[in-house]
Amino acid sequence: MKERTVKETAQRLLQCESAYILIHRSPDGDCIGSGYTLLYALRSLGKKARVLCSDAIPERYHFMLPEAETLEMFYPDLIVSVDVADEKLLGDSLLEEYEGRTDLCIDHHISNTGYAKELCLDGKAAAACQVVYEILREMPVTITKEIAACLYTGMATDTGCFMYDNVGPRTLHIIAELMEAHPDIPYASINRQMFVVKSMGRMKLDGILTNQLERYLDGACTLVCVTQKLMQEYGIDDAELEGIAGFPLQVEGTEVSVVMKEREDGAFRVSMRSADRVNVSAICQTLGGGGHVKAAGCTVSGTAEEAKRILLDAVTKGMAKA
Amino acid sequence: MKERTVKETAQRLLQCESAYILIHRSPDGDCIGSGYTLLYALRSLGKKARVLCSDAIPERYHFMLPEAETLEMFYPDLIVSVDVADEKLLGDSLLEEYEGRTDLCIDHHISNTGYAKELCLDGKAAAACQVVYEILREMPVTITKEIAACLYTGMATDTGCFMYDNVGPRTLHIIAELMEAHPDIPYASINRQMFVVKSMGRMKLDGILTNQLERYLDGACTLVCVTQKLMQEYGIDDAELEGIAGFPLQVEGTEVSVVMKEREDGAFRVSMRSADRVNVSAICQTLGGGGHVKAAGCTVSGTAEEAKRILLDAVTKGMAKA
């Protein structure tokens, strides 16, 4: 693996004729935003490009997609992944085809495993979209309205609407530049869709979860478990669960929040969030997962009680180090 | 009333020897932030200054206050109000003393009634703090860490953490400048306290309110009523209710949210929020209230059912105009 600067990455993209852009499974605003930004940029230069994802793009993000997607087949001379820290996160269907084949990875996760032949990584960037923006500035590409909407959405979603400490002056100057160039993008409406609007089922689920919050370690760790049964009862799907990871973090005094989501196979997909001092990426790494310092995840097997014990043990050890 | 530019206002402040700074009742992040910014700025120039409010400053905002407040009495040669759109909003105890006596008002509400002798109004500014920042740039004042924390908090809170459409490039450039000058302010922790953390009582109340949401006008208007009984049952006070106004706006399809809060005297303090097109300030004005286009309020008397009928009637008329 070779590390590449923003300039070298721009050159690499300019040299290709056609690209497949791989984004991670359970796609979020940042990987979709950075993936489609790249697609629009490459196409504006007369190149062929397609975004590939193991999962369907949730409807709330469809405004970022091209209005009429061309389905012409082509064989790419570049396979580039964006916002994919670990090859495993490509998901089964992409892995089957592209395992070990990523030429270039553009990312902002310090935990990036270096699976691609070339890596453009800025661990201080708030979002992959911020890295992609810097790369675009080194290319003869116009920041069109479509691109600006994608970049905004990625940076807004990965920062919790500019709330987290990954926001720096550079992030804000970029957002200001996007707004100056495209005052007609409905930024506030995008934010409302991303951060505020919930289905009635999700609202009711949140109400139920409030009564199921479990507090451990003198209240420093707040945990909640979303079972398959609950999801079926309130008729909500995975896409509607977005943002649930931060739910227990609302409780006063919480340092680490843990959300266990029961998968269909019975294992638990775990999301951890840190309020301030605790490095949840390190905690999740001890359980085979990873992520950012304040937002990470892992998967734990066993019964709910067994999984809880494993998680609380790891959190206790992790907090002792903080 | 004379309208004053930012420069003229800076001159006016530089000329005074001592000032009382009046902020509105039920103080929020913006009036506290802009009030204390002015206090720190004037004191740094050797002038005397005090912030006055009819209500106590909620604890979550105490980090903006001077560590040890001097209580020396003085008679001010300037009475300046910040973020106070209408003299009535000073609240009873300040009105008793200062009605008709405000020399200078610094504000960002287009609905400002012009009660002060001089008015520095920027209706496009995201927050009063943004106007105060521009004024400070015309004065020989250093943006200290205290001042930056106040300005940040005011601009963050009045924009819902940069979520609403009052955020423009200027707001973001200012925030970036504050971050560049003071990278050591815990911005993310401030945001967590302002936007995320809730008491367990408030979390449970939110859960209950989810089941009491009433939808009208084909779902375009979502309403909820917070009774004195509910507040007592969950042991929460007015300060803990902050942000409740936006609660019904989470429901998919909602254009106007209405939160009725029963006062101790039985009347209802009403907060209206607009998702997008509807001007709730105009609606509230028909009921004797006012505010911003997307965030306004009024007070309605009668039984809960009578008040609802009055409110829904006003919302129906207002939506017909949108």
XYZ file of C-alpha atoms in Angstrom:
644
model
C 0.000 0.000 0.000
C 1.270 3.446 -0.943
C 0.059 6.601 0.762
C -0.917 9.339 -1.653
C -1.314 13.075 -1.201
C -4.409 14.958 -2.306
C -2.512 16.191 -5.401
C -1.282 12.723 -6.369
C -4.803 11.359 -5.917
C -6.214 14.069 -8.177
C -3.632 13.090 -10.821
C -4.535 9.421 -10.452
C -8.220 10.203 -11.005
C -7.430 12.422 -13.990
C -5.469 9.569 -15.600
C -8.278 7.022 -15.489
C -10.792 6.566 -18.280
C -13.463 4.816 -16.261
C -14.029 3.976 -12.628
C -16.134 1.880 -10.311
C -16.661 3.692 -7.030
C -17.193 1.348 -4.087
C -18.933 2.549 -0.927
C -19.587 0.724 2.334
C -22.535 -1.482 3.209
C -25.352 0.176 5.228
C -24.522 3.326 3.241
C -24.692 6.670 5.059
C -24.690 10.308 3.973
C -20.919 10.535 3.806
C -20.119 7.500 1.651
C -23.062 8.234 -0.651
C -22.118 11.924 -0.835
C -18.461 11.269 -1.541
C -19.213 8.422 -3.952
C -21.611 10.440 -6.052
C -19.433 13.553 -5.903
C -16.674 11.483 -7.501
C -19.117 10.081 -10.047
C -20.319 13.566 -11.084
C -16.755 14.884 -11.190
C -15.413 12.044 -13.338
C -18.386 12.182 -15.699
C -17.933 15.956 -16.100
C -14.459 15.129 -17.420
C -15.892 12.707 -19.998
C -14.999 9.588 -18.032
C -17.273 6.686 -17.226
C -18.197 6.130 -13.602
C -20.564 4.067 -11.502
C -21.184 3.853 -7.756
C -21.520 0.333 -6.358
C -22.893 -0.646 -2.974
C -23.798 -3.990 -1.423
C -26.994 -2.499 0.016
C -29.731 -0.361 -1.506
C -29.390 3.403 -1.039
C -32.048 4.454 1.520
C -34.722 6.692 0.057
C -33.825 9.715 2.145
C -30.540 9.944 0.208
C -32.029 9.563 -3.261
C -31.850 13.309 -3.880
C -28.081 12.897 -4.275
C -28.388 10.353 -7.091
C -28.424 11.240 -10.813
C -31.945 11.796 -12.084
C -31.663 9.172 -14.810
C -28.825 6.755 -14.189
C -27.191 5.350 -17.326
C -26.899 1.612 -17.142
C -24.377 1.149 -19.949
C -21.923 -1.594 -19.001
C -18.237 -0.866 -18.949
C -15.070 -2.419 -17.607
C -13.315 0.075 -15.294
C -9.592 0.782 -15.390
C -9.791 2.114 -11.812
C -11.532 0.691 -8.767
C -11.761 3.349 -6.074
C -13.345 3.035 -2.637
C -14.492 6.038 -0.599
C -15.156 6.161 3.146
C -14.429 2.427 3.461
C -12.059 1.911 6.411
C -11.874 -1.868 6.104
C -12.423 -4.036 3.054
C -14.904 -6.142 5.061
C -17.186 -3.100 5.221
C -17.792 -3.390 1.486
C -20.302 -6.097 2.371
C -20.686 -9.578 0.989
C -21.895 -8.900 -2.528
C -19.149 -6.352 -3.347
C -16.471 -8.419 -1.577
C -17.268 -11.430 -3.724
C -16.349 -9.468 -6.831
C -13.796 -6.907 -5.632
C -11.888 -8.391 -2.676
C -8.214 -7.459 -2.992
C -8.926 -5.402 -6.112
C -9.294 -1.824 -4.793
C -6.736 0.361 -6.599
C -7.318 3.542 -4.642
C -9.017 4.321 -1.345
C -10.051 7.811 -0.266
C -10.843 7.924 3.434
C -10.853 9.808 6.740
C -10.835 6.899 9.216
C -7.606 6.678 11.220
C -8.389 2.984 11.566
C -8.101 2.407 7.779
C -6.572 -1.035 7.296
C -4.589 -0.154 4.177
C -6.276 -2.785 2.003
C -6.076 -0.677 -1.189
C -3.025 -0.388 -3.458
C -3.011 3.376 -2.936
C -4.488 5.301 -0.026
C -5.377 8.971 0.315
C -6.155 9.339 4.004
C -6.800 12.453 6.057
C -7.623 11.308 9.557
C -8.327 14.897 10.603
C -10.993 15.504 7.969
C -14.532 15.584 9.340
C -15.811 13.409 6.505
C -14.669 11.539 3.416
C -16.532 14.320 1.572
C -14.064 16.831 2.964
C -11.145 14.825 1.532
C -12.942 14.486 -1.802
C -13.530 18.269 -1.854
C -9.805 18.915 -1.410
C -9.048 16.461 -4.230
C -11.578 18.142 -6.538
C -9.864 21.477 -5.979
C -6.790 19.961 -7.645
C -8.829 18.891 -10.678
C -10.410 20.959 -13.472
C -13.855 20.223 -12.074
C -16.648 22.710 -11.402
C -18.446 22.331 -8.086
C -21.928 22.032 -9.577
C -25.130 22.192 -7.573
C -25.351 18.362 -7.530
C -21.807 18.075 -6.227
C -22.311 20.795 -3.607
C -25.458 19.069 -2.310
C -23.558 15.759 -2.038
C -20.568 17.316 -0.277
C -22.769 19.286 2.114
C -24.808 16.222 3.036
C -21.743 14.093 3.696
C -20.084 16.707 5.879
C -23.315 17.517 7.725
C -24.201 13.885 8.451
C -20.733 12.794 9.581
C -20.535 15.724 12.017
C -24.054 15.363 13.456
C -24.890 18.698 11.808
C -21.574 20.283 12.825
C -22.035 19.215 16.434
C -19.093 16.850 17.028
C -15.452 17.651 17.640
C -14.399 16.484 14.187
C -15.590 19.908 12.956
C -12.715 22.273 12.397
C -12.347 25.680 10.780
C -11.589 24.053 7.428
C -14.882 22.119 7.464
C -16.807 25.323 8.131
C -14.957 27.387 5.529
C -15.734 24.687 2.937
C -19.416 24.637 3.886
C -19.482 28.442 3.663
C -17.905 28.249 0.191
C -20.514 25.711 -0.939
C -23.287 27.994 0.349
C -21.779 31.028 -1.364
C -21.556 29.196 -4.690
C -24.988 27.568 -4.364
C -27.339 29.617 -2.171
C -30.296 27.874 -3.830
C -29.629 24.434 -2.324
C -32.225 23.817 0.432
C -29.634 23.162 3.154
C -32.103 23.492 6.033
C -34.530 21.071 4.358
C -31.715 18.575 3.845
C -30.833 18.889 7.537
C -34.457 18.428 8.535
C -34.630 15.195 6.518
C -31.278 13.980 7.850
C -31.553 14.911 11.523
C -35.120 15.664 12.524
C -37.806 13.777 10.636
C -38.774 10.374 11.969
C -41.487 7.954 11.049
C -44.251 7.620 13.621
C -43.038 4.036 14.205
C -39.532 5.253 15.022
C -40.892 7.951 17.340
C -42.902 5.368 19.233
C -39.903 3.022 19.364
C -37.807 5.852 20.860
C -40.503 6.337 23.481
C -40.374 2.640 24.376
C -36.570 2.567 24.443
C -36.599 5.446 26.944
C -38.161 3.053 29.419
C -35.673 0.300 28.610
C -32.471 2.272 29.085
C -30.071 0.394 31.357
C -27.493 2.326 33.299
C -24.203 0.798 34.396
C -20.919 1.908 35.959
C -22.569 4.554 38.131
C -24.467 5.887 35.138
C -21.344 6.413 33.014
C -22.474 3.699 30.598
C -26.033 3.715 29.264
C -27.131 0.724 27.210
C -30.188 -0.236 25.253
C -31.045 -3.293 23.202
C -33.178 -3.092 20.047
C -34.620 -6.543 19.478
C -36.033 -7.952 16.257
C -39.330 -8.287 18.122
C -39.444 -4.542 18.902
C -38.640 -3.605 15.312
C -41.386 -5.872 14.002
C -43.853 -4.579 16.596
C -43.314 -0.974 15.478
C -42.985 -1.855 11.837
C -39.632 -0.197 11.286
C -36.726 -1.267 9.127
C -32.964 -0.824 9.440
C -32.956 2.466 7.512
C -35.371 3.985 10.025
C -32.975 3.119 12.855
C -30.379 5.628 11.647
C -29.050 7.751 14.475
C -30.209 5.299 17.147
C -26.565 4.871 18.215
C -26.667 8.278 19.890
C -29.930 7.643 21.712
C -28.547 6.636 25.155
C -26.013 9.474 24.962
C -28.849 11.884 25.712
C -29.016 10.704 29.308
C -27.303 13.102 31.714
C -24.028 11.691 33.029
C -23.507 9.180 30.232
C -19.899 8.843 29.077
C -20.312 5.805 26.821
C -23.506 4.770 25.075
C -24.019 1.244 23.828
C -26.785 0.251 21.435
C -27.181 -3.455 20.729
C -29.196 -4.228 17.635
C -30.294 -7.814 17.288
C -29.622 -9.116 13.797
C -31.826 -11.635 12.058
C -29.246 -14.356 12.790
C -29.417 -13.575 16.511
C -26.008 -11.910 16.851
C -25.835 -8.282 18.015
C -24.556 -5.419 15.922
C -23.205 -2.965 18.487
C -22.784 0.808 18.146
C -20.777 2.659 20.752
C -20.598 6.407 21.186
C -18.433 8.449 23.516
C -19.570 11.710 25.064
C -16.095 13.061 25.592
C -13.009 11.340 27.001
C -13.424 7.627 26.299
C -11.966 6.095 23.112
C -14.718 3.741 21.943
C -12.764 2.797 18.815
C -10.159 1.188 21.088
C -12.898 -0.604 23.034
C -14.539 -1.936 19.877
C -11.159 -3.029 18.517
C -10.789 -5.374 21.502
C -14.009 -7.004 20.253
C -12.945 -7.205 16.618
C -14.526 -3.941 15.503
C -13.337 -0.358 15.140
C -14.232 3.098 13.882
C -13.672 6.618 15.158
C -12.577 7.638 18.644
C -16.086 8.776 19.566
C -18.157 6.571 17.262
C -17.345 2.926 16.712
C -18.952 -0.464 16.340
C -18.504 -4.203 16.587
C -20.492 -7.435 16.431
C -21.049 -9.688 19.451
C -22.594 -13.167 19.528
C -24.441 -15.004 22.279
C -27.623 -14.347 24.194
C -28.509 -10.751 25.031
C -27.268 -11.240 28.597
C -23.990 -12.826 27.464
C -23.411 -10.067 24.919
C -24.114 -7.400 27.553
C -21.583 -8.945 29.921
C -18.928 -9.012 27.188
C -19.658 -5.411 26.249
C -19.718 -4.059 29.809
C -16.460 -5.853 30.540
C -14.815 -4.222 27.521
C -16.293 -0.789 28.367
C -15.106 -1.062 31.981
C -11.541 -1.823 30.827
C -11.666 0.933 28.220
C -12.917 3.505 30.691
C -10.171 2.619 33.131
C -7.694 3.754 30.473
C -9.469 7.063 29.751
C -36.251 55.563 17.097
C -33.128 55.929 14.974
C -31.610 53.039 13.078
C -27.873 52.686 13.581
C -25.228 50.907 11.560
C -22.758 48.491 13.087
C -20.078 51.222 13.008
C -22.298 53.825 14.659
C -23.268 51.298 17.324
C -19.610 50.533 18.022
C -19.001 54.278 18.446
C -21.980 54.588 20.783
C -20.643 51.777 22.964
C -17.146 53.264 22.975
C -18.562 56.582 24.201
C -20.319 55.175 27.263
C -18.654 54.866 30.652
C -20.990 52.283 32.110
C -23.859 50.164 30.852
C -26.706 47.993 31.977
C -27.287 45.210 29.457
C -30.884 43.968 29.378
C -31.737 40.516 28.018
C -35.118 38.865 27.561
C -37.067 36.814 30.090
C -36.746 33.008 29.798
C -33.155 33.670 28.717
C -31.660 31.477 25.975
C -28.169 30.873 24.635
C -28.270 33.824 22.256
C -29.368 36.595 24.632
C -27.064 35.300 27.369
C -24.195 34.929 24.892
C -24.634 38.366 23.373
C -25.274 40.004 26.752
C -22.132 38.610 28.347
C -20.053 39.207 25.229
C -20.948 42.889 25.531
C -20.182 42.820 29.253
C -16.717 41.305 28.715
C -15.998 43.700 25.841
C -17.014 46.825 27.764
C -15.115 45.736 30.871
C -11.993 45.066 28.789
C -12.184 48.750 27.823
C -12.302 49.802 31.480
C -16.028 50.468 31.485
C -18.558 49.226 34.008
C -21.143 46.734 32.828
C -23.822 44.461 34.229
C -26.246 42.030 32.592
C -29.813 42.160 33.907
C -32.545 39.594 33.372
C -36.006 39.147 34.861
C -35.415 35.413 35.226
C -32.536 33.400 36.624
C -29.939 32.171 34.113
C -30.425 28.384 33.747
C -27.511 26.368 35.040
C -26.551 24.943 31.656
C -25.511 28.465 30.603
C -23.502 29.301 33.711
C -20.216 28.556 31.929
C -20.680 31.831 30.034
C -20.855 33.935 33.202
C -17.861 35.621 34.860
C -16.291 33.386 37.473
C -16.641 35.936 40.255
C -19.194 38.594 39.443
C -18.490 42.020 40.970
C -21.551 43.367 42.683
C -20.424 46.984 42.967
C -23.401 49.270 42.389
C -23.245 51.887 39.670
C -25.604 54.130 37.765
C -25.275 53.417 34.024
C -25.064 56.130 31.390
C -26.239 53.630 28.753
C -29.068 51.112 28.870
C -28.667 48.608 26.035
C -30.876 45.635 25.255
C -29.703 42.652 23.204
C -31.869 40.082 21.420
C -35.039 41.708 22.804
C -37.520 42.120 19.933
C -40.272 43.660 22.021
C -40.008 45.613 25.263
C -42.627 43.298 26.795
C -40.135 40.430 26.498
C -37.965 42.074 29.160
C -40.369 40.517 31.648
C -42.170 42.121 34.555
C -39.334 42.832 36.931
C -37.135 44.580 34.339
C -40.114 46.379 32.779
C -41.040 47.905 36.119
C -37.681 49.641 36.244
C -36.698 50.138 32.605
C -39.877 50.511 30.535
C -39.322 53.236 27.940
C -35.712 53.692 29.041
C -33.733 51.540 26.584
C -31.166 53.769 24.850
C -29.859 51.215 22.377
C -31.130 47.878 21.139
C -28.983 45.339 19.288
C -31.121 42.700 17.625
C -31.711 40.303 14.743
C -35.520 39.924 14.891
C -37.257 41.447 11.869
C -40.274 41.846 14.152
C -38.383 44.289 16.431
C -40.921 46.872 17.601
C -38.475 49.794 17.674
C -39.005 50.533 21.364
C -35.420 51.719 21.921
C -34.096 55.219 21.151
C -31.491 53.699 18.831
C -31.666 50.355 17.049
C -28.934 48.285 15.426
C -30.866 45.561 13.617
C -29.663 42.942 11.172
C -32.651 40.801 10.318
C -30.449 38.516 8.229
C -28.054 37.652 11.043
C -28.485 34.134 12.427
C -28.271 35.391 15.999
C -27.905 38.554 18.069
C -24.410 37.180 18.764
C -23.590 37.535 15.081
C -24.555 41.238 15.169
C -22.551 41.741 18.363
C -19.532 40.080 16.719
C -19.690 42.521 13.811
C -19.921 45.433 16.267
C -16.917 44.140 18.225
C -14.860 44.095 15.042
C -15.319 47.875 14.906
C -14.053 48.270 18.462
C -10.540 47.865 19.922
C -11.618 44.670 21.655
C -9.818 41.324 21.671
C -11.998 38.267 21.112
C -10.944 36.462 24.288
C -11.719 32.850 25.051
C -14.704 33.902 27.230
C -16.090 36.053 24.440
C -15.566 33.357 21.794
C -17.394 30.772 23.940
C -20.325 33.189 24.398
C -20.510 34.060 20.691
C -20.253 30.420 19.645
C -22.992 29.344 22.040
C -25.362 32.076 20.914
C -24.880 31.325 17.231
C -25.066 27.555 17.753
C -28.236 27.667 19.853
C -30.137 30.113 17.648
C -29.412 27.990 14.560
C -30.205 24.595 16.122
C -26.501 23.749 15.781
C -26.255 25.258 12.280
C -29.269 23.309 11.102
C -31.784 26.048 10.207
C -31.942 28.279 7.160
C -30.801 31.343 9.096
C -27.259 29.962 8.694
C -25.378 31.724 5.944
C -21.758 31.766 4.804
C -21.033 34.708 7.102
C -22.202 32.756 10.173
C -19.933 29.843 9.271
C -16.908 32.002 8.493
C -17.305 33.687 11.896
C -17.547 30.327 13.675
C -14.449 29.150 11.792
C -12.597 32.316 12.882
C -13.586 31.730 16.514
C -12.335 28.126 16.271
C -9.070 29.229 14.678
C -8.453 31.791 17.424
C -9.552 29.465 20.243
C -9.083 25.790 19.343
C -9.098 24.957 23.064
C -12.775 25.791 23.650
C -14.707 22.499 24.046
C -17.177 23.260 21.233
C -18.452 19.691 20.974
C -19.036 19.498 24.721
C -20.946 22.781 24.610
C -23.090 21.366 21.803
C -23.678 18.180 23.744
C -24.916 20.182 26.733
C -27.044 22.459 24.550
C -28.558 19.965 22.128
C -28.228 16.414 23.379
C -28.236 15.971 27.134
C -31.598 15.602 28.821
C -32.628 14.754 32.329
C -34.184 11.316 32.752
C -37.456 13.110 33.601
C -37.395 15.005 30.321
C -36.580 11.832 28.385
C -39.561 10.079 29.938
C -41.774 13.096 29.279
C -40.733 13.010 25.604
C -41.685 9.341 25.516
C -45.129 10.145 26.942
C -45.631 13.105 24.587
C -44.950 10.805 21.621
C -48.177 9.020 22.473
C -50.082 12.285 22.894
C -49.197 13.884 19.575
C -52.326 15.128 17.820
C -52.306 15.458 14.068
C -54.537 17.913 12.231
C -55.005 19.272 8.725
C -54.122 15.965 7.062
C -51.027 15.666 9.215
C -49.639 19.067 8.218
C -50.139 20.367 11.748
C -48.904 18.316 14.707
C -49.823 19.538 18.169
C -49.026 18.531 21.700
C -50.030 19.957 25.043
C -47.697 19.941 28.048
C -49.864 20.249 31.126
C -48.799 21.333 34.606
C -49.854 17.868 35.762
C -47.419 16.154 33.355
C -44.554 18.402 34.404
C -45.198 17.690 38.061
C -45.528 13.959 37.400
C -42.086 13.826 35.749
C -40.573 16.338 38.122
C -39.296 18.698 35.455
C -39.112 22.466 35.463
C -39.356 25.082 32.729
C -35.599 25.071 32.035
C -35.717 21.351 31.253
C -38.409 21.967 28.649
C -35.994 23.817 26.360
C -36.252 22.639 22.779
C -39.683 21.100 23.326
C -41.064 23.480 20.693
C -39.457 21.418 17.952
C -40.725 18.096 19.287
C -43.787 17.632 17.014
C -41.748 18.799 14.022
C -40.038 15.410 14.035
C -43.167 13.732 12.726
C -42.976 12.983 9.012
C -45.253 15.272 7.006
C -45.536 17.994 9.638
C -45.466 21.540 8.244
C -46.387 23.403 11.427
C -45.750 22.208 14.946
C -47.667 23.611 17.887
C -46.648 23.080 21.488
C -49.044 24.362 24.152
C -47.502 24.708 27.571
C -49.960 25.191 30.385
C -48.880 28.019 32.661
C -49.504 28.043 36.372
C -52.340 30.541 35.834
C -54.040 28.134 33.404
C -53.317 30.084 30.210
C -51.244 28.419 27.468
C -47.860 29.627 26.325
C -47.696 28.490 22.695
C -44.602 27.784 20.586
C -44.999 27.331 16.851
C -42.374 26.031 14.472
C -42.469 25.796 10.698
C -40.773 23.017 8.755
C -40.442 25.008 5.572
C -42.984 27.198 3.807
C -45.398 28.448 6.460
C -44.756 31.796 8.202
C -45.572 31.032 11.850
C -44.560 34.543 12.930
C -47.508 35.878 10.894
C -49.823 33.267 12.463
C -48.710 34.134 15.981
C -49.067 37.850 15.253
C -52.794 37.302 14.598
C -52.925 35.989 18.188
C -50.938 38.846 19.704
C -47.538 37.148 19.539
C -44.657 37.114 17.060
C -41.086 35.974 16.452
C -39.216 34.587 13.489
C -40.734 33.229 10.263
C -40.036 29.631 11.307
C -40.081 29.984 15.097
C -42.661 32.085 16.871
C -44.876 32.141 19.917
C -47.990 33.566 21.533
C -50.187 33.160 24.596
C -53.756 31.830 24.448
C -56.339 31.691 27.254
C -59.283 29.369 27.820
C -59.618 25.650 28.354
C -57.238 23.358 26.479
C -59.975 22.552 23.949
C -60.849 26.230 23.423
C -57.194 27.150 23.009
C -56.678 24.324 20.501
C -59.639 25.529 18.441
C -58.276 29.079 18.381
C -54.808 27.856 17.420
C -55.955 25.444 14.710
C -58.167 28.151 13.241
C -55.194 30.538 13.055
C -52.904 27.830 11.633
C -55.492 26.897 8.979
C -55.750 30.529 7.847
C -51.970 30.947 7.909
C -51.359 27.799 5.894
C -53.863 28.903 3.264
C -51.600 31.920 2.633
C -48.394 29.852 2.339
